[in-house]
Coordinates of C-alpha atoms and ligand atoms in Angstrom, one line a residue:
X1 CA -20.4 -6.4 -25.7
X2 CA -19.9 -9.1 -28.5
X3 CA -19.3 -12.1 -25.9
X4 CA -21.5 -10.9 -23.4
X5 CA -24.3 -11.6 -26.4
X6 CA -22.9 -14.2 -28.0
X7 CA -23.4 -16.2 -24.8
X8 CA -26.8 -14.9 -23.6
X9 CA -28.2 -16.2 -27.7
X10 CA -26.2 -19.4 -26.8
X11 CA -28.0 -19.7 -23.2
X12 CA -31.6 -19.0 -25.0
X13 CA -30.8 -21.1 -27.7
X14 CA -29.8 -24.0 -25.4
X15 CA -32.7 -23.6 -23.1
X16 CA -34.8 -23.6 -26.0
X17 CA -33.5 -26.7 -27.6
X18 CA -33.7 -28.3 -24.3
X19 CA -37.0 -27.6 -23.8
X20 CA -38.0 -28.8 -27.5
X21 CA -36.1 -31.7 -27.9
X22 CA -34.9 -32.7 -24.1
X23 CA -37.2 -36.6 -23.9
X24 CA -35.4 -37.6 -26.6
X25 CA -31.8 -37.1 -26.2
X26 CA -29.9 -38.3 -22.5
X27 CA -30.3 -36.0 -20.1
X28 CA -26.8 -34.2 -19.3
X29 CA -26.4 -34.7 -15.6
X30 CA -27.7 -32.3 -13.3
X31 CA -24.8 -30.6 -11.1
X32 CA -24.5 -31.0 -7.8
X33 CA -22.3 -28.4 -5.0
X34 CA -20.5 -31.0 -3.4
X35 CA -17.0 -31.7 -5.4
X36 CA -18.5 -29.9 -8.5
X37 CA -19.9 -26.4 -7.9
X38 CA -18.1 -26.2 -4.7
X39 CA -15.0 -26.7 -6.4
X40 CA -16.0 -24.0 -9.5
X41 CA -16.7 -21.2 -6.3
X42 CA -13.7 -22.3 -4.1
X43 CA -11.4 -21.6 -7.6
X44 CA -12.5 -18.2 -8.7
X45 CA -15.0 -16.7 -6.0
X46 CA -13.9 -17.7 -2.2
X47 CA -11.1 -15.8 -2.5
X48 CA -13.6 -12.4 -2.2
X49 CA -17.2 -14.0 -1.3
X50 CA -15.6 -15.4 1.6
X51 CA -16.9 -15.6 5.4
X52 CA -14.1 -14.1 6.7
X53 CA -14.8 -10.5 8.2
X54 CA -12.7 -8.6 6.0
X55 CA -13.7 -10.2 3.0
X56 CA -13.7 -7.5 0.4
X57 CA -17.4 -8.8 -1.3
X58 CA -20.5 -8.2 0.4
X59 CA -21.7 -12.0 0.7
X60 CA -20.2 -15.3 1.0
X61 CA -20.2 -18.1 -1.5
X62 CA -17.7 -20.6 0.6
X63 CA -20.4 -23.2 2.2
X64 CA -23.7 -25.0 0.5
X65 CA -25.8 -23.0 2.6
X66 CA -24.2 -19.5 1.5
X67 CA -24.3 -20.5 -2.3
X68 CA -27.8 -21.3 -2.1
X69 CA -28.6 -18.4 -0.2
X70 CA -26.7 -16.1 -2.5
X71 CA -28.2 -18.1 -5.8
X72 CA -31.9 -16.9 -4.5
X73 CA -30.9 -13.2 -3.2
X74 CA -28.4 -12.3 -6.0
X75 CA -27.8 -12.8 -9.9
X76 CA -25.1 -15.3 -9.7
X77 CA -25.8 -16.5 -13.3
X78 CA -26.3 -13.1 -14.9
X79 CA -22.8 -12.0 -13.5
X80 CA -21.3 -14.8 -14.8
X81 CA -22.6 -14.8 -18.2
X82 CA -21.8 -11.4 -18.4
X83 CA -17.9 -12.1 -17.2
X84 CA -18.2 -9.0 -14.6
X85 CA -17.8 -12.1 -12.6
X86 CA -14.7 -13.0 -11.3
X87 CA -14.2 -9.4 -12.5
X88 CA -11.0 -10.1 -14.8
X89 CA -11.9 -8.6 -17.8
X90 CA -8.7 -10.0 -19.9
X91 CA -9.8 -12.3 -23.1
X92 CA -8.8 -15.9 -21.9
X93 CA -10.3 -17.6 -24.4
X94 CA -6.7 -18.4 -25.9
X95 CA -7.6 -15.8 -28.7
X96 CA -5.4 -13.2 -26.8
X97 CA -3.0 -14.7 -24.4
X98 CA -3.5 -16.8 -22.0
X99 CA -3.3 -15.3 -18.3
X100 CA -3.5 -16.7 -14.3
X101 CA -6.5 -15.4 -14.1
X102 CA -9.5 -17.1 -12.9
X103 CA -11.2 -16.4 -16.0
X104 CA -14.0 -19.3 -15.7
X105 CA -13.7 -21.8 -18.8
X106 CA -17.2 -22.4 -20.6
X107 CA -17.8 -25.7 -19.1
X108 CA -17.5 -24.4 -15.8
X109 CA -19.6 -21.0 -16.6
X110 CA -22.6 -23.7 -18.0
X111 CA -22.2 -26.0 -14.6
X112 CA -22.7 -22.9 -12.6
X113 CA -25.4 -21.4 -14.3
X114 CA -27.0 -24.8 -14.4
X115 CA -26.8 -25.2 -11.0
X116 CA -27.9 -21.5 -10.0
X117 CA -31.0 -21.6 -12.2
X118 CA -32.0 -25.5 -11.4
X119 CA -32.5 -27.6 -8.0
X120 CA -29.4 -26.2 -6.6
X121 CA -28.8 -30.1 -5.3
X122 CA -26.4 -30.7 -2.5
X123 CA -24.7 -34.1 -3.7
X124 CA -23.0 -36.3 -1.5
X125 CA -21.3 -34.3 1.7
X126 CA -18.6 -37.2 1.3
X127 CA -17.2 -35.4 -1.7
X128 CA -16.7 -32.1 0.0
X129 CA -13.4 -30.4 -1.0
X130 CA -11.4 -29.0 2.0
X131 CA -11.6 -25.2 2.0
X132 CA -9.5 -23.5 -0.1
X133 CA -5.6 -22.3 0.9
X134 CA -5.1 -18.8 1.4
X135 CA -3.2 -16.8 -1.3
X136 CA 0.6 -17.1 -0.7
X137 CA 2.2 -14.4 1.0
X138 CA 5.7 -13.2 -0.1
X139 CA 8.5 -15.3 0.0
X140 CA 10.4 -13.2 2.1
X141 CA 9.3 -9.3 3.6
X142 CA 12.9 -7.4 3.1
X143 CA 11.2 -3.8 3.7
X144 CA 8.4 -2.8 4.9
X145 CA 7.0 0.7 3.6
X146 CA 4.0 2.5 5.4
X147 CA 3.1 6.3 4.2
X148 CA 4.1 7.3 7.7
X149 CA 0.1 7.8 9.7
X150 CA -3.4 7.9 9.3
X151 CA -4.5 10.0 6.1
X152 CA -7.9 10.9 6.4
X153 CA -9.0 11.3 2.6
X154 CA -10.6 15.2 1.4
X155 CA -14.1 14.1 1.8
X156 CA -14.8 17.9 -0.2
X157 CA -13.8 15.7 -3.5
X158 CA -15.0 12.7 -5.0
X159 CA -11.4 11.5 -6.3
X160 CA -8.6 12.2 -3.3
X161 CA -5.4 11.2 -5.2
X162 CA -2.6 11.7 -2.6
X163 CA 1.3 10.9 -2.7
X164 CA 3.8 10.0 0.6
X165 CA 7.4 9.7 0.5
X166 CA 8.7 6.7 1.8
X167 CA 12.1 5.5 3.3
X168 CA 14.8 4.5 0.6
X169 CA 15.1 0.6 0.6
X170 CA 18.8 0.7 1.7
X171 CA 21.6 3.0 3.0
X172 CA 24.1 2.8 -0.3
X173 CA 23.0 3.9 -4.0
X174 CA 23.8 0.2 -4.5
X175 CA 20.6 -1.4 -6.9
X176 CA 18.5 -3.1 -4.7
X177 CA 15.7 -5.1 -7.4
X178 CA 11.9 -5.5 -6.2
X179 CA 11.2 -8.8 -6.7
X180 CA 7.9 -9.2 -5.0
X181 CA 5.0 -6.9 -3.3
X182 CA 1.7 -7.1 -0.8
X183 CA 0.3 -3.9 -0.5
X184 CA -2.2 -3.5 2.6
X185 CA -4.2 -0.5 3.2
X186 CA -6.1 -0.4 6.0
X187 CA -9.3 0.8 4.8
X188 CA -11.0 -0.5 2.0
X189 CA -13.8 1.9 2.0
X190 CA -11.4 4.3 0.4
X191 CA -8.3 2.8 -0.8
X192 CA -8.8 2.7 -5.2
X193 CA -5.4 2.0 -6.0
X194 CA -1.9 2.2 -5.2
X195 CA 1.4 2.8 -7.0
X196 CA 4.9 2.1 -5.9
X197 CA 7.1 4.8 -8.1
X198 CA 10.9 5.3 -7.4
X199 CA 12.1 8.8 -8.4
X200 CA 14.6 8.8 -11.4
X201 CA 16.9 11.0 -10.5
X202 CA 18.2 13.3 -6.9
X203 CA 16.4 16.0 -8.6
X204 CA 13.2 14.5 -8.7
X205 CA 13.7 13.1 -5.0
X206 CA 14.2 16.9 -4.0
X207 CA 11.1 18.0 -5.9
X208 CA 8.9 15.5 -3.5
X209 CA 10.3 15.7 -0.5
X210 CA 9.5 20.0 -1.1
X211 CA 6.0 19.3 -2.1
X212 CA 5.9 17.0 0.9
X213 CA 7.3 19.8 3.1
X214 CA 4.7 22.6 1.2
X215 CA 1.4 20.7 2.3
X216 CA 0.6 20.5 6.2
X217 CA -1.4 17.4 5.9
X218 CA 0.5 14.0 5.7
X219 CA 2.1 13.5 2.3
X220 CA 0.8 15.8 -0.6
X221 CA -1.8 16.3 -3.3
X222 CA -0.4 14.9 -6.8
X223 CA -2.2 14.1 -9.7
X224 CA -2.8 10.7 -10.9
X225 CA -0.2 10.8 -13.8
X226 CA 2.5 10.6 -11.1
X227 CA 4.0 12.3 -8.3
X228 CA 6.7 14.7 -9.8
X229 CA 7.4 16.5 -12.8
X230 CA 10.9 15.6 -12.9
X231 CA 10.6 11.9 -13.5
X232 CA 9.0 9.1 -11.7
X233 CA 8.8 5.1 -12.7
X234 CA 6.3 3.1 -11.7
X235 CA 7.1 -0.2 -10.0
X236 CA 3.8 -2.1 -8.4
X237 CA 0.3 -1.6 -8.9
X238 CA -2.4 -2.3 -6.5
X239 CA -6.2 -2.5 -7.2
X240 CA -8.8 -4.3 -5.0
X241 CA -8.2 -7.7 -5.5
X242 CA -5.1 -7.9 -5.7
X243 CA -3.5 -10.1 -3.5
X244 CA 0.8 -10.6 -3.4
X245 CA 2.1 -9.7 -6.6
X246 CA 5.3 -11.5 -7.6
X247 CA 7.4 -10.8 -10.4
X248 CA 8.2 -14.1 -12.3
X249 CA 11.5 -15.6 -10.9
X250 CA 14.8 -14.4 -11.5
X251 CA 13.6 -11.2 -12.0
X252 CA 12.9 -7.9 -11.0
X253 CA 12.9 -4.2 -11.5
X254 CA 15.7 -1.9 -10.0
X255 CA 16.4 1.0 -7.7
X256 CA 18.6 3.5 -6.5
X257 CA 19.1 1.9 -3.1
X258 CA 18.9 5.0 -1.0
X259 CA 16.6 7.1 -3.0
X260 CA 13.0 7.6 -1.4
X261 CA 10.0 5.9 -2.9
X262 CA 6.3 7.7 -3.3
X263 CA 3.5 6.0 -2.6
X264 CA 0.5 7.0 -4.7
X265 CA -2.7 6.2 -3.3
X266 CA -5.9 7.4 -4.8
X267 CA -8.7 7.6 -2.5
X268 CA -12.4 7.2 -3.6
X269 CA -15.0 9.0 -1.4
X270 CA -17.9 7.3 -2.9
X271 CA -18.1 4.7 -0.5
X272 CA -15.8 6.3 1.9
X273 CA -16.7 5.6 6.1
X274 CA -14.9 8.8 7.1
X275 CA -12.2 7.1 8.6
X276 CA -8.5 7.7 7.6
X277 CA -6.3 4.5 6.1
X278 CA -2.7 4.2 6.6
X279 CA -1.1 1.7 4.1
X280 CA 1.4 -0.5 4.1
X281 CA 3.7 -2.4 1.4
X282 CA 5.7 -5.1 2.1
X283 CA 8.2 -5.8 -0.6
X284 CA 10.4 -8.9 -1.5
X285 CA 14.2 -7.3 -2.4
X286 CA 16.9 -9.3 -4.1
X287 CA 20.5 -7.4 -4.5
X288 CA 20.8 -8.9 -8.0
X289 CA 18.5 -10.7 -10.4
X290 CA 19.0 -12.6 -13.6
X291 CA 16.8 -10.2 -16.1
X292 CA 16.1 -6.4 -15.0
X293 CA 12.5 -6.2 -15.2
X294 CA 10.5 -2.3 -15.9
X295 CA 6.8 -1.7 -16.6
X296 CA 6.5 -0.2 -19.6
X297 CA 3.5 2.7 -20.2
X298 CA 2.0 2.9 -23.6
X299 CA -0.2 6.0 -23.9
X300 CA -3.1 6.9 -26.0
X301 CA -3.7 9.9 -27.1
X302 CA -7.0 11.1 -25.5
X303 CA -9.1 13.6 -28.0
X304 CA -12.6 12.3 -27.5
X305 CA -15.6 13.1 -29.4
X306 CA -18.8 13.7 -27.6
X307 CA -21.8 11.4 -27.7
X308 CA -20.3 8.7 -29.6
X309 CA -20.7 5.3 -28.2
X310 CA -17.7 3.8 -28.8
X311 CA -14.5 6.8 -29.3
X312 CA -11.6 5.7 -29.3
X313 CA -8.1 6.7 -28.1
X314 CA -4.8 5.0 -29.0
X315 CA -1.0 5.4 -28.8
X316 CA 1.8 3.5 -30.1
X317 CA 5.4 3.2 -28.5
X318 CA 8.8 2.1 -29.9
X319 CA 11.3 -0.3 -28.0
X320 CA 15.0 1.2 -28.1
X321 CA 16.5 -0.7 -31.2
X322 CA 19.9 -1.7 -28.8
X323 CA 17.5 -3.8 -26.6
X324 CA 17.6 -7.5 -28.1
X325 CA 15.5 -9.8 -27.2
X326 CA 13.0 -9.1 -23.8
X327 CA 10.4 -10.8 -22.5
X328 CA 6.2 -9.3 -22.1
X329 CA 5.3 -11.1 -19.0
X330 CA 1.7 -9.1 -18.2
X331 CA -0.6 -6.4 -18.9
X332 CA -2.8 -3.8 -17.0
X333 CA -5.0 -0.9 -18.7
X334 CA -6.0 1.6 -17.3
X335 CA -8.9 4.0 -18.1
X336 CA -11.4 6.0 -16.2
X337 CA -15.1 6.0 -15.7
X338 CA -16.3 6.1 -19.6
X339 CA -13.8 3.0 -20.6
X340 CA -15.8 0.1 -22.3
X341 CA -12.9 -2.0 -23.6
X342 CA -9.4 -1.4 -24.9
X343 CA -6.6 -3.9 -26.4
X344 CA -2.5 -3.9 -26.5
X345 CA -0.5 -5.8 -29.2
X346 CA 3.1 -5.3 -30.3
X347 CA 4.4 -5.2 -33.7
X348 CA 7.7 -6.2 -35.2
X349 CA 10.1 -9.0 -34.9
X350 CA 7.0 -11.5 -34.0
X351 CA 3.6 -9.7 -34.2
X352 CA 0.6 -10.3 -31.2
X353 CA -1.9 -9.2 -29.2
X354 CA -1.0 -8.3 -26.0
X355 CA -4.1 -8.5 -24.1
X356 CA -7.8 -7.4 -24.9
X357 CA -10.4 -5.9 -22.4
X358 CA -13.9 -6.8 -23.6
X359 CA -15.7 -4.9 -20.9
X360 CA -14.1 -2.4 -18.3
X361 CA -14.6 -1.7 -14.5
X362 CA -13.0 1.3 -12.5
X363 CA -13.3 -0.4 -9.9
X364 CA -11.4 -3.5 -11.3
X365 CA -7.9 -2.5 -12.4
X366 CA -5.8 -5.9 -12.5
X367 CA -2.6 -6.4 -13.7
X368 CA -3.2 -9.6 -15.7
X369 CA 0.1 -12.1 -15.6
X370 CA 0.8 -14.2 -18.5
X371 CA 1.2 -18.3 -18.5
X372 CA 3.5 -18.0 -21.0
X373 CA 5.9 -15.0 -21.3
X374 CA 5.6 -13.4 -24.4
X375 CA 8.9 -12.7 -26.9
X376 CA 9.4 -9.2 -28.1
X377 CA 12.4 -7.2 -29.4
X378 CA 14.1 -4.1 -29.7
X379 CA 12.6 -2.0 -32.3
X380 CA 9.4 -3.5 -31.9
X381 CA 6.7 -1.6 -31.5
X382 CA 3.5 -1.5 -28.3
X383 CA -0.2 -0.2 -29.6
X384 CA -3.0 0.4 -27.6
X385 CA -6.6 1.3 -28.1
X386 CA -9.0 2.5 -25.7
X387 CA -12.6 2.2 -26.4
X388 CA -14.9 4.9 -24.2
X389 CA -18.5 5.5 -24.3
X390 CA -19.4 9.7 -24.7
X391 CA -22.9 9.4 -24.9
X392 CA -23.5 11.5 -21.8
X393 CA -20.8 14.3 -22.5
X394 CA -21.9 17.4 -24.2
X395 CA -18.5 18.3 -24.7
X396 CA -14.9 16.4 -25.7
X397 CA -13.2 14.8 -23.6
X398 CA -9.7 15.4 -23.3
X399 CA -6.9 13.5 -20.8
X400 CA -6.5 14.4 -17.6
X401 CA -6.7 13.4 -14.1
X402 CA -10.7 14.3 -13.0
X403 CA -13.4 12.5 -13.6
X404 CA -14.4 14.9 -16.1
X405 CA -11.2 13.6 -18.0
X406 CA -9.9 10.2 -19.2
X407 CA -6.7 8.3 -19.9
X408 CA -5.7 5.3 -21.8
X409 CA -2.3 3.6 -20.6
X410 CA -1.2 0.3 -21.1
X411 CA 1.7 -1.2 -18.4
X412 CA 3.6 -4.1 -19.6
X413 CA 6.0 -5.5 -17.5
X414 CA 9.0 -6.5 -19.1
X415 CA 12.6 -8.0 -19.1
X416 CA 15.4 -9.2 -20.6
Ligands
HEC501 C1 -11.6 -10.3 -6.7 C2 -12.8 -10.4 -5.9 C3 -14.0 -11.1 -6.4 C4 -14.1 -12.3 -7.0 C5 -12.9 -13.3 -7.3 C6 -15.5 -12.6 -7.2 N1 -16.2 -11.5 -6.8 FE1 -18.2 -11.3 -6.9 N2 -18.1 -9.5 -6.1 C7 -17.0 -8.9 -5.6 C8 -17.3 -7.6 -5.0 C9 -16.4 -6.7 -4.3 C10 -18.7 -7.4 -5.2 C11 -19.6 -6.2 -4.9 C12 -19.9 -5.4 -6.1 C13 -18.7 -4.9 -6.8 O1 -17.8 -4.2 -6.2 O2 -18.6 -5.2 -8.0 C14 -19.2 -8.6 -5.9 C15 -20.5 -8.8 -6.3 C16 -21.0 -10.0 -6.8 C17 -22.4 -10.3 -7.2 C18 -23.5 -9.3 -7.0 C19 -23.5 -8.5 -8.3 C20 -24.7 -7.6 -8.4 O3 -25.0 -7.2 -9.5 O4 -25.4 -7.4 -7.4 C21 -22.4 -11.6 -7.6 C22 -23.7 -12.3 -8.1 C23 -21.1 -12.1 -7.5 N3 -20.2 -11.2 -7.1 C24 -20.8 -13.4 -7.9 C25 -19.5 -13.9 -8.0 C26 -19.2 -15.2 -8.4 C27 -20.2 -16.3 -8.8 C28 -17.8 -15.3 -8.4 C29 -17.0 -16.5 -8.9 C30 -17.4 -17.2 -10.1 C31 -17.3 -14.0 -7.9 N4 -18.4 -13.2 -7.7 C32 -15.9 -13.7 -7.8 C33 -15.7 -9.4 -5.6 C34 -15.4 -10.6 -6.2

């Protein structure tokens, strides 16, 4: 889209001036892997191109040798340019937020691509940067949810989205707060996403553990807008990727302490190897926290036109006026297969944008923490706008759970 060009005129444009002009101006120094590209890779790819076995992308960029031999066999600096790699597709240009993201800065975008498309020199082994530290895990593992076996996804649909009950998180209705998560399925061939909802009421834990009784396989179909009719709130998110999610300290978002959970999981047959997952949360629990923390959802309303380019959806939602002053401390969007963008903003008491998606991946549904919490207010109000592309559907498109269908949800996590 707009950056994606911007950048690839800008690239041109300084390859062209480069070639013109380059004898008489200095020559910008070449980049080198050790200490320089080395460290751009270890910081936003090694995390994924790794040489670990269970790396979730297919090659690794973590020694000289891989990076060369991925800069020949794969289009390092056309992913890059085009920001569908890292894949976190949040603005972080400052324009909109700032987030933790490994957005790469422009500086470090131009050494790469320099690198990638010149000598690909080695530099000095004497600079080499130890290999990166694995992600943190949680501070502490209080409960461990699993949904209970192997599931062995409907391999008769292309979209498999399935819901378990899970064990309550204590024996009293006491609140217990999750303060932390690391989900781990066990089979990335299939495992989309995961959500972590708590049932709102005893009615709405009877309605799941019936539909859990009513279907003979383990746990039961659901659609993706939740797993009962009779309330559900979502608490963690989980998208390849993703590694532990914590919620910024001293906070957290509450339960009924011995209310069953759901699991959600939807299952993507695509790339499925047949086999079944079984996956497992582990959760960080305090019994009280400074600020009570919820995800809010903002929907759009989905009414699409066919063959239109760029149709939009959007939605607005209204903070109770009692609230006072909370805190925005994230964002996530999510959209299905025809989403090409989508922004979130708040108006009222101190008016911003949220976070803005200049490009979308299904496949890439991150929950995008701020640096800086964001101040908001009760009575303010949450927009969002979802941008899809229609070109190839002869009919609306309407929300709904298929891939026929879309959505357009925004989840903001906030607190007091
Ligand atoms: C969060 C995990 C993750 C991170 C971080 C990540 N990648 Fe990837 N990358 C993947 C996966 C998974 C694939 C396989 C294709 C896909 O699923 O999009 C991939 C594919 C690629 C491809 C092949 C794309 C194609 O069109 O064939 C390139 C090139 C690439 N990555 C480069 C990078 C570079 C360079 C970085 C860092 C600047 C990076 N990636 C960071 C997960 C990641």
């Amino acid at each position: 889209m707009k950056t994606v060009s911007t950048l690839l005129i800008a690239a041109v444009a300084s390859a062209l001036v480069t070639s013109a002009c380059g004898s008489s101006e200095p020559a910008a120094p070449v980049p080198v892997y050790y200490g320089e590209v080395q460290r751009i890779l270890q910081e936003s790819c090694v995390e994924c191109h790794s040489d670990s076995p269970d790396r979730l992308a297919p090659f690794s960029l973590a020694s000289y040798e891989d990076a060369v031999a991925a800069a020949q066999t794969t289009p390092i600096a056309f992913a890059v340019l085009h920001r569908t790699m890292p894949p976190y597709y949040a603005q972080n240009d400052g324009s909109c937020q700032t987030f933790t993201s490994k957005w790469l800065s422009e500086e470090d975008l131009q050494t790469l691509v320099t690198w990638v498309n010149g000598e690909r020199a080695a530099g000095d082994p004497a600079r080499s940067l130890p290999p990166p530290t694995p992600a943190p895990p949680l501070p502490a593992v209080d409960a461990t949810l699993d949904i209970g076996g192997d599931y062995t996804p409907d391999p008769r649909v292309s979209d498999d989205y399935r819901c378990f009950v899970v064990d309550a998180l204590g024996s009293s209705a006491a609140e217990k707060f999750v303060t932390g998560a690391h989900v781990s399925p066990s089979n990335f061939t299939v495992a989309h996403h995961a959500i972590l909802f708590s049932l709102d009421s005893a009615q709405a834990e009877a309605d799941a553990l019936a539909r859990d009784a009513a279907d003979p396989a383990l746990g039961y179909r659901c659609s993706s807008s939740g797993p009962t009719e009779s309330g559900a709130t979502f608490l963690i998110g989980w998208a390849p990727g993703n590694q532990a999610q914590l919620f910024p300290a001293g906070t957290g978002i509450p339960v009924v302490g011995n209310r069953k959970l759901v699991v959600q999981m939807h299952y993507n047959l695509a790339t499925s190897d047949g086999k079944p997952d079984r996956t497992r949360i582990d959760l960080d629990l305090a019994d009280t926290v400074a600020s009570r923390g919820a995800m809010v959802a903002v929907r759009g309303d989905v009414n699409l036109p066919a063959r239109t380019p760029d149709a939009t959806a959007s939605g607005t939602r209204r903070l109770p006026t009692n609230l006072g002053k909370l805190r925005v401390w994230g964002a996530a969007l999510h959209m299905h297969q025809r989403g090409i963008g989508a922004e979130v903003s708040v108006a009222g008491s101190q008016p911003a944008c949220l976070a803005k998606l200049e490009q979308w991946s299904f496949h890439w549904q991150h929950y995008y923490p701020y640096v800086n919490a964001v101040p908001v207010a009760g009575g303010d109000t949450f927009s969002v706008t979802c941008h899809f592309d229609t070109s190839n559907d002869a009919t609306p498109v309407r929300w709904g759970e298929g891939s026929a269908d879309e959505m357009c949800l925004a989840y903001l996590y906030v607190s007091q």
